[in-house]
Amino acid sequence: APHGPELTYRQLNCDDPETEQVAQVAVDYINSHLLQGYKHTLNQIDKVKVWPRRPFGEIFELEIDTLETTCHVLDPTPVANCTVRQLVEHAVEGDCDFRVLKQDGQFSVTFAKCDSSPDSAEDVRKVCPDCPLLAPFNHSRVVHAVEAALAAFNAQSNGTYFQLVEVSRAQFVPLPVSTRVEFAVAATDCVAKEVTDPAKCNPLAEKQYGFCKATVTEKVGQEDVAVTCTLFQTQPVVPQPQPDGTDVVVPTSAPVDPAASVSPPASPPAASLVVGPMV
Amino acid sequence: PVVQPGVAGAAGPVVPPCPGRIRYFKV
C-alpha cells in the first residue's frame, strides 16, 4: 500500500438524516433476510463512524437497536405499518452491528450481525406484575397448544390442509390458566377433511402462508381452543432466468423476502384474508 | 491587572452526537 495519511473516520451525529438513511437500509436488510420470527423496526442508533473507502465511496460502521413488531416475517405488510411489540407483551429487542458501503449514492450492506433477546422478566414485572412472560417453544404445554390449535383450524377448513411452519411466540397466562401461542402455517397439497397422515402432505409450489394466534384454556376435564388465522396472498411461482436464455418455472425460494415476492401493483391488492375466530 | 480571556461558543447545552433518539422505549 502506498504511504499516505492515515485513514481516519468522520464522526456523524446519530440523528443525522444521512445516518438515519443508512440505518433504514440496515433495518430493511434485516427484514428481508429474516427466515423466522417477526419483523423488526429501528429503535435507536447507538454509534456511527464513517470511514473513507479506497478507491471510492465510504463505509458506514453502525450500531443500532431494533424492536420486534407484531408482523410475522411471512406477513407481506410493510414494516412501517407494523405495530411494535409493547413491554407488557414481553418485548424483544435486537442489537445489530452493520457495515454499509455508500458508493455513487447507492447503499450496500457488506457486514451484518444481529442478536435478539427478550426483555428481562424483572423489567416486565416492573411495568406489569401479572403479565404473561414468554415461554419456551419446546414446553409440553406449548407443543400441545399449537397442535390443538392447528387441528381445530384444519377441522373447520373445507379446503386445503395447513401444516405448521414454525412456532413464533408462546406465553403462559395465569388467569384463566391458559396457553397463548402464535405460529405460522403453510398450505399443502392435501384436503383437510381427507388427511389421514399429515406427514405425507407437501407444501404447495405456489406458496401460501398464514399466521395464527391461539389460546388454549384449561377447564376441568376439558379445554377450550380459540384460534384465529390470517392467510396471506399466495406467492406466485416465478420464472428464473437460465444461462441459455430460457426461463424455467420453479417454486419461489424460502421466505427470504415475502414482501418483495407478492404480485406487482397491477394485480389485485395484497389484502389478507382473515379466517376465524373459531372456537 | 491580569485579564481572563473570553470563552467563545459556550452558549447552550451541548447535545452528545450519539446515541441517538429512542423512537419507542428502551428495553
PDB file of C-alpha atoms in Angstrom:
ATOM      1  CA  ALA A   1       0.000   0.000   0.000  1.00  0.00           C
ATOM      2  CA  PRO A   2       1.360   3.428  -0.837  1.00  0.00           C
ATOM      3  CA  HIS A   3       2.396   5.622   2.071  1.00  0.00           C
ATOM      4  CA  GLY A   4      -0.034   8.363   2.820  1.00  0.00           C
ATOM      5  CA  PRO A   5      -2.068   9.994   5.507  1.00  0.00           C
ATOM      6  CA  GLU A   6      -3.629   7.535   7.942  1.00  0.00           C
ATOM      7  CA  LEU A   7      -7.264   6.703   7.345  1.00  0.00           C
ATOM      8  CA  THR A   8      -9.408   8.483   9.860  1.00  0.00           C
ATOM      9  CA  TYR A   9     -13.130   8.226  10.305  1.00  0.00           C
ATOM     10  CA  ARG A  10     -15.637  11.021  10.205  1.00  0.00           C
ATOM     11  CA  GLN A  11     -17.906  11.377  13.214  1.00  0.00           C
ATOM     12  CA  LEU A  12     -21.535  11.790  12.286  1.00  0.00           C
ATOM     13  CA  ASN A  13     -24.452  12.627  14.552  1.00  0.00           C
ATOM     14  CA  CYS A  14     -26.563   9.552  15.293  1.00  0.00           C
ATOM     15  CA  ASP A  15     -29.704  11.529  14.457  1.00  0.00           C
ATOM     16  CA  ASP A  16     -28.250  12.985  11.264  1.00  0.00           C
ATOM     17  CA  PRO A  17     -30.558  12.339   8.274  1.00  0.00           C
ATOM     18  CA  GLU A  18     -27.705  10.581   6.486  1.00  0.00           C
ATOM     19  CA  THR A  19     -27.186   8.241   9.474  1.00  0.00           C
ATOM     20  CA  GLU A  20     -30.916   7.547   9.620  1.00  0.00           C
ATOM     21  CA  GLN A  21     -30.907   6.757   5.912  1.00  0.00           C
ATOM     22  CA  VAL A  22     -28.143   4.187   6.416  1.00  0.00           C
ATOM     23  CA  ALA A  23     -29.915   2.747   9.480  1.00  0.00           C
ATOM     24  CA  GLN A  24     -33.049   2.271   7.404  1.00  0.00           C
ATOM     25  CA  VAL A  25     -31.013   0.370   4.812  1.00  0.00           C
ATOM     26  CA  ALA A  26     -29.794  -1.832   7.663  1.00  0.00           C
ATOM     27  CA  VAL A  27     -33.313  -2.480   9.005  1.00  0.00           C
ATOM     28  CA  ASP A  28     -34.591  -3.299   5.506  1.00  0.00           C
ATOM     29  CA  TYR A  29     -31.697  -5.724   5.183  1.00  0.00           C
ATOM     30  CA  ILE A  30     -32.640  -7.403   8.472  1.00  0.00           C
ATOM     31  CA  ASN A  31     -36.278  -7.823   7.495  1.00  0.00           C
ATOM     32  CA  SER A  32     -35.514  -9.134   4.023  1.00  0.00           C
ATOM     33  CA  HIS A  33     -33.111 -11.742   5.416  1.00  0.00           C
ATOM     34  CA  LEU A  34     -35.073 -12.939   8.448  1.00  0.00           C
ATOM     35  CA  LEU A  35     -36.229 -16.505   7.942  1.00  0.00           C
ATOM     36  CA  GLN A  36     -38.329 -16.809  11.083  1.00  0.00           C
ATOM     37  CA  GLY A  37     -39.959 -14.780  13.789  1.00  0.00           C
ATOM     38  CA  TYR A  38     -41.133 -11.218  13.472  1.00  0.00           C
ATOM     39  CA  LYS A  39     -40.091  -8.133  11.526  1.00  0.00           C
ATOM     40  CA  HIS A  40     -38.013  -5.587  13.390  1.00  0.00           C
ATOM     41  CA  THR A  41     -38.118  -1.810  13.352  1.00  0.00           C
ATOM     42  CA  LEU A  42     -35.462   0.781  14.214  1.00  0.00           C
ATOM     43  CA  ASN A  43     -35.493   1.966  17.832  1.00  0.00           C
ATOM     44  CA  GLN A  44     -32.182   3.762  18.349  1.00  0.00           C
ATOM     45  CA  ILE A  45     -28.893   4.399  16.576  1.00  0.00           C
ATOM     46  CA  ASP A  46     -26.135   3.757  19.115  1.00  0.00           C
ATOM     47  CA  LYS A  47     -22.943   4.595  17.222  1.00  0.00           C
ATOM     48  CA  VAL A  48     -21.839   5.625  13.770  1.00  0.00           C
ATOM     49  CA  LYS A  49     -18.424   6.070  12.174  1.00  0.00           C
ATOM     50  CA  VAL A  50     -17.839   6.896   8.532  1.00  0.00           C
ATOM     51  CA  TRP A  51     -14.620   5.581   7.013  1.00  0.00           C
ATOM     52  CA  PRO A  52     -13.232   6.593   3.627  1.00  0.00           C
ATOM     53  CA  ARG A  53     -13.051   3.629   1.311  1.00  0.00           C
ATOM     54  CA  ARG A  54     -10.385   3.211  -1.373  1.00  0.00           C
ATOM     55  CA  PRO A  55     -10.594   3.879  -4.225  1.00  0.00           C
ATOM     56  CA  PHE A  56     -14.123   5.271  -3.950  1.00  0.00           C
ATOM     57  CA  GLY A  57     -17.007   5.547  -1.530  1.00  0.00           C
ATOM     58  CA  GLU A  58     -17.476   5.469   2.219  1.00  0.00           C
ATOM     59  CA  ILE A  59     -18.117   2.724   4.745  1.00  0.00           C
ATOM     60  CA  PHE A  60     -20.673   3.435   7.462  1.00  0.00           C
ATOM     61  CA  GLU A  61     -19.933   1.464  10.629  1.00  0.00           C
ATOM     62  CA  LEU A  62     -23.189   1.394  12.524  1.00  0.00           C
ATOM     63  CA  GLU A  63     -24.586   0.040  15.774  1.00  0.00           C
ATOM     64  CA  ILE A  64     -28.359   0.011  16.051  1.00  0.00           C
ATOM     65  CA  ASP A  65     -31.059  -1.207  18.421  1.00  0.00           C
ATOM     66  CA  THR A  66     -34.253  -2.626  16.968  1.00  0.00           C
ATOM     67  CA  LEU A  67     -37.558  -3.763  18.417  1.00  0.00           C
ATOM     68  CA  GLU A  68     -39.719  -6.698  17.416  1.00  0.00           C
ATOM     69  CA  THR A  69     -43.016  -5.834  15.732  1.00  0.00           C
ATOM     70  CA  THR A  70     -46.180  -7.933  15.706  1.00  0.00           C
ATOM     71  CA  CYS A  71     -45.826  -8.694  11.967  1.00  0.00           C
ATOM     72  CA  HIS A  72     -44.503 -12.144  11.193  1.00  0.00           C
ATOM     73  CA  VAL A  73     -41.741 -12.244   8.568  1.00  0.00           C
ATOM     74  CA  LEU A  74     -44.119 -14.084   6.217  1.00  0.00           C
ATOM     75  CA  ASP A  75     -46.657 -11.261   6.527  1.00  0.00           C
ATOM     76  CA  PRO A  76     -46.379  -9.016   3.432  1.00  0.00           C
ATOM     77  CA  THR A  77     -47.374  -5.924   5.441  1.00  0.00           C
ATOM     78  CA  PRO A  78     -44.652  -3.238   5.112  1.00  0.00           C
ATOM     79  CA  VAL A  79     -42.814  -2.895   8.415  1.00  0.00           C
ATOM     80  CA  ALA A  80     -43.776   0.789   8.520  1.00  0.00           C
ATOM     81  CA  ASN A  81     -47.367  -0.364   9.063  1.00  0.00           C
ATOM     82  CA  CYS A  82     -46.494  -2.911  11.754  1.00  0.00           C
ATOM     83  CA  THR A  83     -47.078  -2.330  15.450  1.00  0.00           C
ATOM     84  CA  VAL A  84     -44.147  -2.506  17.849  1.00  0.00           C
ATOM     85  CA  ARG A  85     -44.456  -5.244  20.454  1.00  0.00           C
ATOM     86  CA  GLN A  86     -45.173  -3.495  23.734  1.00  0.00           C
ATOM     87  CA  LEU A  87     -43.370  -4.006  27.049  1.00  0.00           C
ATOM     88  CA  VAL A  88     -46.468  -5.599  28.613  1.00  0.00           C
ATOM     89  CA  GLU A  89     -46.454  -8.205  25.821  1.00  0.00           C
ATOM     90  CA  HIS A  90     -42.829  -9.055  26.704  1.00  0.00           C
ATOM     91  CA  ALA A  91     -40.888  -7.042  24.156  1.00  0.00           C
ATOM     92  CA  VAL A  92     -37.921  -8.378  22.196  1.00  0.00           C
ATOM     93  CA  GLU A  93     -35.016  -6.193  21.132  1.00  0.00           C
ATOM     94  CA  GLY A  94     -32.328  -6.608  18.505  1.00  0.00           C
ATOM     95  CA  ASP A  95     -28.743  -5.444  18.854  1.00  0.00           C
ATOM     96  CA  CYS A  96     -27.011  -5.108  15.498  1.00  0.00           C
ATOM     97  CA  ASP A  97     -23.630  -4.196  14.039  1.00  0.00           C
ATOM     98  CA  PHE A  98     -23.564  -3.179  10.391  1.00  0.00           C
ATOM     99  CA  ARG A  99     -21.104  -2.021   7.779  1.00  0.00           C
ATOM    100  CA  VAL A 100     -22.761  -0.336   4.834  1.00  0.00           C
ATOM    101  CA  LEU A 101     -20.921   0.826   1.718  1.00  0.00           C
ATOM    102  CA  LYS A 102     -22.091   4.045   0.104  1.00  0.00           C
ATOM    103  CA  GLN A 103     -20.845   4.410  -3.441  1.00  0.00           C
ATOM    104  CA  ASP A 104     -22.283   6.584  -6.201  1.00  0.00           C
ATOM    105  CA  GLY A 105     -25.231   7.332  -3.928  1.00  0.00           C
ATOM    106  CA  GLN A 106     -26.081   3.623  -3.612  1.00  0.00           C
ATOM    107  CA  PHE A 107     -26.007   1.673  -0.352  1.00  0.00           C
ATOM    108  CA  SER A 108     -24.970  -1.950   0.002  1.00  0.00           C
ATOM    109  CA  VAL A 109     -24.576  -3.972   3.191  1.00  0.00           C
ATOM    110  CA  THR A 110     -21.110  -5.530   3.494  1.00  0.00           C
ATOM    111  CA  PHE A 111     -21.418  -6.908   7.038  1.00  0.00           C
ATOM    112  CA  ALA A 112     -24.317  -7.611   9.369  1.00  0.00           C
ATOM    113  CA  LYS A 113     -24.521  -9.234  12.790  1.00  0.00           C
ATOM    114  CA  CYS A 114     -27.595  -9.176  14.997  1.00  0.00           C
ATOM    115  CA  ASP A 115     -28.528 -10.712  18.312  1.00  0.00           C
ATOM    116  CA  SER A 116     -32.051 -10.599  19.632  1.00  0.00           C
ATOM    117  CA  SER A 117     -33.104 -11.010  23.225  1.00  0.00           C
ATOM    118  CA  PRO A 118     -36.352 -10.711  25.155  1.00  0.00           C
ATOM    119  CA  ASP A 119     -36.763  -8.099  27.834  1.00  0.00           C
ATOM    120  CA  SER A 120     -35.902  -9.443  31.283  1.00  0.00           C
ATOM    121  CA  ALA A 121     -38.665 -10.946  33.398  1.00  0.00           C
ATOM    122  CA  GLU A 122     -37.828  -8.384  36.111  1.00  0.00           C
ATOM    123  CA  ASP A 123     -38.378  -5.489  33.720  1.00  0.00           C
ATOM    124  CA  VAL A 124     -41.686  -6.887  32.504  1.00  0.00           C
ATOM    125  CA  ARG A 125     -42.775  -7.388  36.121  1.00  0.00           C
ATOM    126  CA  LYS A 126     -41.918  -3.754  36.906  1.00  0.00           C
ATOM    127  CA  VAL A 127     -44.406  -2.425  34.361  1.00  0.00           C
ATOM    128  CA  CYS A 128     -46.929  -5.237  34.678  1.00  0.00           C
ATOM    129  CA  PRO A 129     -46.743  -7.687  37.597  1.00  0.00           C
ATOM    130  CA  ASP A 130     -49.404 -10.035  36.177  1.00  0.00           C
ATOM    131  CA  CYS A 131     -48.456 -10.003  32.512  1.00  0.00           C
ATOM    132  CA  PRO A 132     -47.628 -13.378  30.949  1.00  0.00           C
ATOM    133  CA  LEU A 133     -43.979 -13.985  30.138  1.00  0.00           C
ATOM    134  CA  LEU A 134     -42.561 -15.666  27.071  1.00  0.00           C
ATOM    135  CA  ALA A 135     -42.460 -19.458  27.347  1.00  0.00           C
ATOM    136  CA  PRO A 136     -40.076 -21.941  25.690  1.00  0.00           C
ATOM    137  CA  PHE A 137     -41.394 -23.429  22.450  1.00  0.00           C
ATOM    138  CA  ASN A 138     -40.485 -26.976  23.457  1.00  0.00           C
ATOM    139  CA  HIS A 139     -42.549 -26.865  26.661  1.00  0.00           C
ATOM    140  CA  SER A 140     -45.177 -29.605  26.606  1.00  0.00           C
ATOM    141  CA  ARG A 141     -47.990 -27.100  27.186  1.00  0.00           C
ATOM    142  CA  VAL A 142     -46.832 -25.030  24.209  1.00  0.00           C
ATOM    143  CA  VAL A 143     -46.457 -28.054  21.939  1.00  0.00           C
ATOM    144  CA  HIS A 144     -49.915 -29.236  22.916  1.00  0.00           C
ATOM    145  CA  ALA A 145     -51.488 -25.784  22.421  1.00  0.00           C
ATOM    146  CA  VAL A 146     -50.058 -25.483  18.904  1.00  0.00           C
ATOM    147  CA  GLU A 147     -51.172 -28.996  17.951  1.00  0.00           C
ATOM    148  CA  ALA A 148     -54.673 -28.428  19.339  1.00  0.00           C
ATOM    149  CA  ALA A 149     -54.995 -25.041  17.618  1.00  0.00           C
ATOM    150  CA  LEU A 150     -53.791 -26.318  14.244  1.00  0.00           C
ATOM    151  CA  ALA A 151     -56.122 -29.319  14.500  1.00  0.00           C
ATOM    152  CA  ALA A 152     -59.045 -27.005  15.327  1.00  0.00           C
ATOM    153  CA  PHE A 153     -58.203 -24.762  12.383  1.00  0.00           C
ATOM    154  CA  ASN A 154     -57.941 -27.657   9.933  1.00  0.00           C
ATOM    155  CA  ALA A 155     -61.129 -29.247  11.292  1.00  0.00           C
ATOM    156  CA  GLN A 156     -63.035 -26.114  10.288  1.00  0.00           C
ATOM    157  CA  SER A 157     -61.410 -25.966   6.864  1.00  0.00           C
ATOM    158  CA  ASN A 158     -63.358 -27.121   3.825  1.00  0.00           C
ATOM    159  CA  GLY A 159     -60.300 -26.901   1.599  1.00  0.00           C
ATOM    160  CA  THR A 160     -56.564 -27.154   1.972  1.00  0.00           C
ATOM    161  CA  TYR A 161     -54.849 -28.789   4.889  1.00  0.00           C
ATOM    162  CA  PHE A 162     -52.428 -26.380   6.536  1.00  0.00           C
ATOM    163  CA  GLN A 163     -49.232 -27.609   8.139  1.00  0.00           C
ATOM    164  CA  LEU A 164     -47.077 -25.972  10.784  1.00  0.00           C
ATOM    165  CA  VAL A 165     -44.152 -23.844   9.565  1.00  0.00           C
ATOM    166  CA  GLU A 166     -42.888 -22.568  12.906  1.00  0.00           C
ATOM    167  CA  VAL A 167     -43.949 -21.598  16.396  1.00  0.00           C
ATOM    168  CA  SER A 168     -43.062 -17.933  16.770  1.00  0.00           C
ATOM    169  CA  ARG A 169     -44.332 -16.976  20.248  1.00  0.00           C
ATOM    170  CA  ALA A 170     -45.737 -18.635  23.359  1.00  0.00           C
ATOM    171  CA  GLN A 171     -46.891 -17.342  26.736  1.00  0.00           C
ATOM    172  CA  PHE A 172     -48.433 -18.861  29.826  1.00  0.00           C
ATOM    173  CA  VAL A 173     -51.394 -16.842  31.067  1.00  0.00           C
ATOM    174  CA  PRO A 174     -52.036 -17.205  34.823  1.00  0.00           C
ATOM    175  CA  LEU A 175     -55.743 -16.413  34.927  1.00  0.00           C
ATOM    176  CA  PRO A 176     -57.651 -18.093  33.484  1.00  0.00           C
ATOM    177  CA  VAL A 177     -54.956 -20.744  33.235  1.00  0.00           C
ATOM    178  CA  SER A 178     -54.227 -20.832  29.532  1.00  0.00           C
ATOM    179  CA  THR A 179     -51.504 -21.024  26.917  1.00  0.00           C
ATOM    180  CA  ARG A 180     -51.277 -18.343  24.265  1.00  0.00           C
ATOM    181  CA  VAL A 181     -49.370 -19.268  21.092  1.00  0.00           C
ATOM    182  CA  GLU A 182     -48.591 -17.722  17.739  1.00  0.00           C
ATOM    183  CA  PHE A 183     -47.422 -19.801  14.794  1.00  0.00           C
ATOM    184  CA  ALA A 184     -47.003 -19.771  11.022  1.00  0.00           C
ATOM    185  CA  VAL A 185     -48.671 -22.267   8.696  1.00  0.00           C
ATOM    186  CA  ALA A 186     -48.419 -23.223   5.020  1.00  0.00           C
ATOM    187  CA  ALA A 187     -50.990 -24.641   2.613  1.00  0.00           C
ATOM    188  CA  THR A 188     -50.350 -28.204   1.429  1.00  0.00           C
ATOM    189  CA  ASP A 189     -51.484 -30.460  -1.408  1.00  0.00           C
ATOM    190  CA  CYS A 190     -53.815 -32.329   0.987  1.00  0.00           C
ATOM    191  CA  VAL A 191     -57.512 -31.742   1.550  1.00  0.00           C
ATOM    192  CA  ALA A 192     -58.147 -31.029   5.234  1.00  0.00           C
ATOM    193  CA  LYS A 193     -61.163 -33.358   5.555  1.00  0.00           C
ATOM    194  CA  GLU A 194     -59.314 -36.285   3.963  1.00  0.00           C
ATOM    195  CA  VAL A 195     -55.960 -36.186   5.746  1.00  0.00           C
ATOM    196  CA  THR A 196     -55.006 -39.397   7.468  1.00  0.00           C
ATOM    197  CA  ASP A 197     -51.233 -38.928   7.634  1.00  0.00           C
ATOM    198  CA  PRO A 198     -50.189 -35.238   7.734  1.00  0.00           C
ATOM    199  CA  ALA A 199     -46.558 -36.250   7.160  1.00  0.00           C
ATOM    200  CA  LYS A 200     -47.481 -37.166   3.571  1.00  0.00           C
ATOM    201  CA  CYS A 201     -48.741 -33.644   2.799  1.00  0.00           C
ATOM    202  CA  ASN A 202     -46.375 -31.361   0.901  1.00  0.00           C
ATOM    203  CA  PRO A 203     -46.270 -27.556   0.760  1.00  0.00           C
ATOM    204  CA  LEU A 204     -47.687 -26.159  -2.487  1.00  0.00           C
ATOM    205  CA  ALA A 205     -45.308 -24.909  -5.187  1.00  0.00           C
ATOM    206  CA  GLU A 206     -47.313 -21.692  -5.194  1.00  0.00           C
ATOM    207  CA  LYS A 207     -46.667 -20.963  -1.538  1.00  0.00           C
ATOM    208  CA  GLN A 208     -49.486 -19.793   0.658  1.00  0.00           C
ATOM    209  CA  TYR A 209     -48.575 -18.912   4.182  1.00  0.00           C
ATOM    210  CA  GLY A 210     -50.711 -17.984   7.126  1.00  0.00           C
ATOM    211  CA  PHE A 211     -50.219 -16.714  10.646  1.00  0.00           C
ATOM    212  CA  CYS A 212     -52.272 -17.975  13.579  1.00  0.00           C
ATOM    213  CA  LYS A 213     -52.905 -16.790  17.120  1.00  0.00           C
ATOM    214  CA  ALA A 214     -54.479 -19.220  19.532  1.00  0.00           C
ATOM    215  CA  THR A 215     -55.411 -19.530  23.179  1.00  0.00           C
ATOM    216  CA  VAL A 216     -55.901 -22.907  24.788  1.00  0.00           C
ATOM    217  CA  THR A 217     -57.704 -22.570  28.101  1.00  0.00           C
ATOM    218  CA  GLU A 218     -57.667 -25.348  30.639  1.00  0.00           C
ATOM    219  CA  LYS A 219     -61.032 -26.308  32.074  1.00  0.00           C
ATOM    220  CA  VAL A 220     -61.971 -29.098  34.448  1.00  0.00           C
ATOM    221  CA  GLY A 221     -61.748 -32.270  32.384  1.00  0.00           C
ATOM    222  CA  GLN A 222     -61.582 -30.386  29.098  1.00  0.00           C
ATOM    223  CA  GLU A 223     -60.060 -27.420  27.288  1.00  0.00           C
ATOM    224  CA  ASP A 224     -61.235 -24.596  25.072  1.00  0.00           C
ATOM    225  CA  VAL A 225     -59.333 -23.866  21.890  1.00  0.00           C
ATOM    226  CA  ALA A 226     -59.714 -20.458  20.240  1.00  0.00           C
ATOM    227  CA  VAL A 227     -57.722 -19.905  17.064  1.00  0.00           C
ATOM    228  CA  THR A 228     -57.640 -17.099  14.517  1.00  0.00           C
ATOM    229  CA  CYS A 229     -55.579 -17.390  11.370  1.00  0.00           C
ATOM    230  CA  THR A 230     -54.729 -14.788   8.766  1.00  0.00           C
ATOM    231  CA  LEU A 231     -53.924 -16.240   5.366  1.00  0.00           C
ATOM    232  CA  PHE A 232     -51.592 -14.228   3.193  1.00  0.00           C
ATOM    233  CA  GLN A 233     -51.738 -13.826  -0.551  1.00  0.00           C
ATOM    234  CA  THR A 234     -50.151 -16.700  -2.436  1.00  0.00           C
ATOM    235  CA  GLN A 235     -46.586 -16.238  -3.561  1.00  0.00           C
ATOM    236  CA  PRO A 236     -46.512 -16.974  -7.294  1.00  0.00           C
ATOM    237  CA  VAL A 237     -44.174 -19.452  -8.895  1.00  0.00           C
ATOM    238  CA  VAL A 238     -41.707 -17.139 -10.618  1.00  0.00           C
ATOM    239  CA  PRO A 239     -39.702 -17.885 -13.777  1.00  0.00           C
ATOM    240  CA  GLN A 240     -35.964 -17.994 -13.121  1.00  0.00           C
ATOM    241  CA  PRO A 241     -33.642 -16.774 -15.915  1.00  0.00           C
ATOM    242  CA  GLN A 242     -31.370 -19.547 -17.184  1.00  0.00           C
ATOM    243  CA  PRO A 243     -27.894 -19.220 -18.702  1.00  0.00           C
ATOM    244  CA  ASP A 244     -29.169 -20.276 -22.142  1.00  0.00           C
ATOM    245  CA  GLY A 245     -31.811 -17.579 -22.138  1.00  0.00           C
ATOM    246  CA  THR A 246     -34.803 -19.841 -21.466  1.00  0.00           C
ATOM    247  CA  ASP A 247     -36.989 -19.333 -18.424  1.00  0.00           C
ATOM    248  CA  VAL A 248     -37.713 -22.237 -16.123  1.00  0.00           C
ATOM    249  CA  VAL A 249     -40.554 -22.082 -13.659  1.00  0.00           C
ATOM    250  CA  VAL A 250     -39.545 -23.075 -10.155  1.00  0.00           C
ATOM    251  CA  PRO A 251     -41.161 -22.500  -6.808  1.00  0.00           C
ATOM    252  CA  THR A 252     -40.219 -19.303  -5.054  1.00  0.00           C
ATOM    253  CA  SER A 253     -37.492 -19.990  -2.564  1.00  0.00           C
ATOM    254  CA  ALA A 254     -37.826 -19.986   1.204  1.00  0.00           C
ATOM    255  CA  PRO A 255     -39.345 -16.905   2.786  1.00  0.00           C
ATOM    256  CA  VAL A 256     -36.446 -14.547   2.299  1.00  0.00           C
ATOM    257  CA  ASP A 257     -38.458 -11.523   1.308  1.00  0.00           C
ATOM    258  CA  PRO A 258     -42.171 -12.217   1.211  1.00  0.00           C
ATOM    259  CA  ALA A 259     -42.976  -8.546   0.689  1.00  0.00           C
ATOM    260  CA  ALA A 260     -40.899  -8.474  -2.461  1.00  0.00           C
ATOM    261  CA  SER A 261     -42.389 -11.623  -3.884  1.00  0.00           C
ATOM    262  CA  VAL A 262     -46.052 -10.669  -3.807  1.00  0.00           C
ATOM    263  CA  SER A 263     -47.732  -9.775  -7.080  1.00  0.00           C
ATOM    264  CA  PRO A 264     -46.898  -6.478  -8.813  1.00  0.00           C
ATOM    265  CA  PRO A 265     -49.183  -3.453  -8.336  1.00  0.00           C
ATOM    266  CA  ALA A 266     -51.251  -4.361 -11.414  1.00  0.00           C
ATOM    267  CA  SER A 267     -52.603  -7.402  -9.559  1.00  0.00           C
ATOM    268  CA  PRO A 268     -55.417  -7.225  -7.052  1.00  0.00           C
ATOM    269  CA  PRO A 269     -54.422  -5.526  -3.782  1.00  0.00           C
ATOM    270  CA  ALA A 270     -52.473  -7.698  -1.357  1.00  0.00           C
ATOM    271  CA  ALA A 271     -55.346  -7.914   1.068  1.00  0.00           C
ATOM    272  CA  SER A 272     -55.016 -10.587   3.710  1.00  0.00           C
ATOM    273  CA  LEU A 273     -57.833 -12.997   4.304  1.00  0.00           C
ATOM    274  CA  VAL A 274     -58.812 -13.213   7.931  1.00  0.00           C
ATOM    275  CA  VAL A 275     -60.227 -16.568   8.890  1.00  0.00           C
ATOM    276  CA  GLY A 276     -61.854 -17.194  12.227  1.00  0.00           C
ATOM    277  CA  PRO A 277     -62.006 -16.815  15.111  1.00  0.00           C
ATOM    278  CA  MET A 278     -63.070 -20.382  15.580  1.00  0.00           C
ATOM    279  CA  VAL A 279     -63.750 -21.943  18.935  1.00  0.00           C
TER     280      VAL A 279
ATOM    281  CA  PRO B   1      -4.005  43.607  36.123  1.00  0.00           C
ATOM    282  CA  VAL B   2      -4.495  40.072  34.816  1.00  0.00           C
ATOM    283  CA  VAL B   3      -7.458  39.704  32.462  1.00  0.00           C
ATOM    284  CA  GLN B   4      -9.114  36.341  31.846  1.00  0.00           C
ATOM    285  CA  PRO B   5      -9.501  35.570  28.159  1.00  0.00           C
ATOM    286  CA  GLY B   6     -13.101  35.340  26.947  1.00  0.00           C
ATOM    287  CA  VAL B   7     -14.646  31.944  26.372  1.00  0.00           C
ATOM    288  CA  ALA B   8     -16.178  31.719  22.922  1.00  0.00           C
ATOM    289  CA  GLY B   9     -19.028  29.492  21.818  1.00  0.00           C
ATOM    290  CA  ALA B  10     -20.319  28.391  25.222  1.00  0.00           C
ATOM    291  CA  ALA B  11     -23.890  29.309  24.503  1.00  0.00           C
ATOM    292  CA  GLY B  12     -26.354  26.411  25.004  1.00  0.00           C
ATOM    293  CA  PRO B  13     -26.065  22.863  26.321  1.00  0.00           C
ATOM    294  CA  VAL B  14     -24.023  20.547  24.119  1.00  0.00           C
ATOM    295  CA  VAL B  15     -26.066  17.665  22.712  1.00  0.00           C
ATOM    296  CA  PRO B  16     -23.972  14.481  22.524  1.00  0.00           C
ATOM    297  CA  PRO B  17     -23.996  13.206  18.935  1.00  0.00           C
ATOM    298  CA  CYS B  18     -24.572   9.583  19.989  1.00  0.00           C
ATOM    299  CA  PRO B  19     -26.509   7.567  20.921  1.00  0.00           C
ATOM    300  CA  GLY B  20     -29.451   8.983  19.005  1.00  0.00           C
ATOM    301  CA  ARG B  21     -33.069   9.401  19.991  1.00  0.00           C
ATOM    302  CA  ILE B  22     -35.159   6.499  21.237  1.00  0.00           C
ATOM    303  CA  ARG B  23     -38.132   6.024  18.922  1.00  0.00           C
ATOM    304  CA  TYR B  24     -40.255   3.787  21.128  1.00  0.00           C
ATOM    305  CA  PHE B  25     -38.883   2.680  24.510  1.00  0.00           C
ATOM    306  CA  LYS B  26     -35.672   1.326  25.948  1.00  0.00           C
ATOM    307  CA  VAL B  27     -35.540  -2.391  26.659  1.00  0.00           C
TER     308      VAL B  27
END
